[in-house]
GROMACS .gro file of C-alpha atoms in nm:
model
  139
    1UNK     CA    1   0.004   0.025  -0.006
    2UNK     CA    2   0.169   0.327  -0.078
    3UNK     CA    3   0.192   0.595   0.164
    4UNK     CA    4  -0.086   0.817   0.082
    5UNK     CA    5  -0.336   0.548   0.092
    6UNK     CA    6  -0.217   0.410   0.448
    7UNK     CA    7  -0.266   0.800   0.564
    8UNK     CA    8  -0.605   0.829   0.406
    9UNK     CA    9  -0.662   0.545   0.617
   10UNK     CA   10  -0.553   0.702   0.912
   11UNK     CA   11  -0.757   1.029   0.849
   12UNK     CA   12  -1.069   0.810   0.811
   13UNK     CA   13  -1.019   0.567   1.160
   14UNK     CA   14  -1.011   0.945   1.297
   15UNK     CA   15  -1.273   1.070   1.192
   16UNK     CA   16  -1.475   0.780   1.364
   17UNK     CA   17  -1.435   0.932   1.665
   18UNK     CA   18  -1.618   1.235   1.793
   19UNK     CA   19  -1.386   1.380   2.057
   20UNK     CA   20  -1.033   1.419   2.136
   21UNK     CA   21  -1.064   1.211   2.436
   22UNK     CA   22  -1.119   0.915   2.230
   23UNK     CA   23  -0.882   0.980   1.985
   24UNK     CA   24  -0.635   1.026   2.280
   25UNK     CA   25  -0.745   0.640   2.369
   26UNK     CA   26  -0.707   0.524   2.016
   27UNK     CA   27  -0.355   0.661   1.994
   28UNK     CA   28  -0.262   0.484   2.320
   29UNK     CA   29  -0.430   0.170   2.177
   30UNK     CA   30  -0.213   0.198   1.880
   31UNK     CA   31   0.103   0.244   2.089
   32UNK     CA   32   0.030  -0.063   2.270
   33UNK     CA   33   0.006  -0.266   1.943
   34UNK     CA   34   0.385  -0.141   1.853
   35UNK     CA   35   0.576  -0.399   1.716
   36UNK     CA   36   0.893  -0.369   2.006
   37UNK     CA   37   1.197  -0.248   1.934
   38UNK     CA   38   1.483  -0.461   2.004
   39UNK     CA   39   1.667  -0.383   2.297
   40UNK     CA   40   2.026  -0.361   2.156
   41UNK     CA   41   1.869  -0.046   1.958
   42UNK     CA   42   1.731   0.187   2.246
   43UNK     CA   43   2.088   0.344   2.225
   44UNK     CA   44   2.156   0.722   2.220
   45UNK     CA   45   2.203   0.707   1.896
   46UNK     CA   46   1.844   0.632   1.807
   47UNK     CA   47   1.693   0.851   2.079
   48UNK     CA   48   1.489   1.135   1.876
   49UNK     CA   49   1.621   1.475   2.003
   50UNK     CA   50   1.385   1.735   2.075
   51UNK     CA   51   1.118   1.510   2.215
   52UNK     CA   52   0.955   1.558   2.611
   53UNK     CA   53   0.983   1.180   2.649
   54UNK     CA   54   1.267   0.945   2.531
   55UNK     CA   55   1.159   0.824   2.186
   56UNK     CA   56   1.377   0.555   2.021
   57UNK     CA   57   1.341   0.502   1.607
   58UNK     CA   58   1.546   0.245   1.415
   59UNK     CA   59   1.549   0.201   1.101
   60UNK     CA   60   1.671  -0.114   0.841
   61UNK     CA   61   1.659  -0.166   0.493
   62UNK     CA   62   1.538  -0.500   0.365
   63UNK     CA   63   1.538  -0.519  -0.033
   64UNK     CA   64   1.421  -0.178  -0.129
   65UNK     CA   65   1.185  -0.084   0.168
   66UNK     CA   66   1.292   0.062   0.501
   67UNK     CA   67   1.122  -0.086   0.810
   68UNK     CA   68   1.110   0.104   1.110
   69UNK     CA   69   1.046   0.037   1.491
   70UNK     CA   70   1.050   0.250   1.756
   71UNK     CA   71   0.981   0.264   2.128
   72UNK     CA   72   0.883   0.556   2.369
   73UNK     CA   73   0.864   0.577   2.759
   74UNK     CA   74   0.545   0.777   2.781
   75UNK     CA   75   0.209   0.576   2.644
   76UNK     CA   76   0.086   0.859   2.389
   77UNK     CA   77   0.432   0.934   2.250
   78UNK     CA   78   0.435   0.567   2.174
   79UNK     CA   79   0.112   0.579   2.000
   80UNK     CA   80   0.233   0.912   1.799
   81UNK     CA   81   0.553   0.723   1.658
   82UNK     CA   82   0.278   0.388   1.604
   83UNK     CA   83   0.101   0.625   1.386
   84UNK     CA   84   0.410   0.744   1.181
   85UNK     CA   85   0.572   0.396   1.158
   86UNK     CA   86   0.254   0.270   1.044
   87UNK     CA   87   0.231   0.532   0.750
   88UNK     CA   88   0.608   0.522   0.689
   89UNK     CA   89   0.761   0.168   0.725
   90UNK     CA   90   0.786  -0.115   0.415
   91UNK     CA   91   0.824   0.188   0.156
   92UNK     CA   92   1.136   0.289  -0.011
   93UNK     CA   93   1.326   0.578   0.048
   94UNK     CA   94   1.210   0.794  -0.258
   95UNK     CA   95   0.801   0.760  -0.117
   96UNK     CA   96   0.921   0.806   0.208
   97UNK     CA   97   1.152   1.149   0.120
   98UNK     CA   98   0.847   1.277  -0.120
   99UNK     CA   99   0.582   1.211   0.113
  100UNK     CA  100   0.377   1.458   0.258
  101UNK     CA  101   0.267   1.503   0.627
  102UNK     CA  102  -0.068   1.662   0.581
  103UNK     CA  103  -0.243   1.408   0.730
  104UNK     CA  104  -0.091   1.487   1.109
  105UNK     CA  105  -0.296   1.840   1.035
  106UNK     CA  106  -0.585   1.683   0.911
  107UNK     CA  107  -0.613   1.449   1.229
  108UNK     CA  108  -0.566   1.766   1.406
  109UNK     CA  109  -0.293   1.586   1.601
  110UNK     CA  110  -0.015   1.883   1.615
  111UNK     CA  111  -0.249   2.117   1.751
  112UNK     CA  112  -0.413   1.909   2.035
  113UNK     CA  113  -0.096   1.836   2.163
  114UNK     CA  114   0.096   2.027   2.414
  115UNK     CA  115   0.414   2.228   2.240
  116UNK     CA  116   0.656   2.014   2.363
  117UNK     CA  117   0.487   1.686   2.233
  118UNK     CA  118   0.407   1.877   1.882
  119UNK     CA  119   0.798   1.975   1.827
  120UNK     CA  120   0.868   1.607   1.951
  121UNK     CA  121   0.616   1.528   1.711
  122UNK     CA  122   0.816   1.703   1.413
  123UNK     CA  123   1.167   1.587   1.531
  124UNK     CA  124   0.996   1.213   1.470
  125UNK     CA  125   0.899   1.302   1.140
  126UNK     CA  126   1.263   1.503   1.072
  127UNK     CA  127   1.419   1.183   1.192
  128UNK     CA  128   1.192   0.957   0.953
  129UNK     CA  129   1.316   1.154   0.654
  130UNK     CA  130   1.664   1.173   0.746
  131UNK     CA  131   1.657   0.781   0.768
  132UNK     CA  132   1.514   0.788   0.429
  133UNK     CA  133   1.759   1.002   0.301
  134UNK     CA  134   2.068   0.841   0.419
  135UNK     CA  135   1.961   0.479   0.290
  136UNK     CA  136   1.921   0.663  -0.061
  137UNK     CA  137   2.267   0.811  -0.051
  138UNK     CA  138   2.362   0.412  -0.016
  139UNK     CA  139   2.164   0.291  -0.289
   0.00000   0.00000   0.00000
């Protein structure tokens, strides 16, 4: 599935909820379903700077796709990174670099986060794009 299709799916899912308390609960549920990052990747090198809580993101290339794994020590943040992983994992580097992130605004995520969490979200997206850039440079 292409990134835009996944993003549209996420937007549709969030549209099912009437209020932000339900959406927060959904984000937390998504965090619980995040595949566990291998403990050996929970290193300083994989920590996202600019986040209030600790967030680790690891990327590996499998064939021509980049596969992301992540974790966070904060339950809501874990849900946020789960959304991003769902949108960008198992895609090729060029698709990740070209993809927009408008779906984040469409679901209203940034405006419903504290300023520090919103900054963390921007840092997470930036890191995912940086991984894609690094892998595209290798190929």
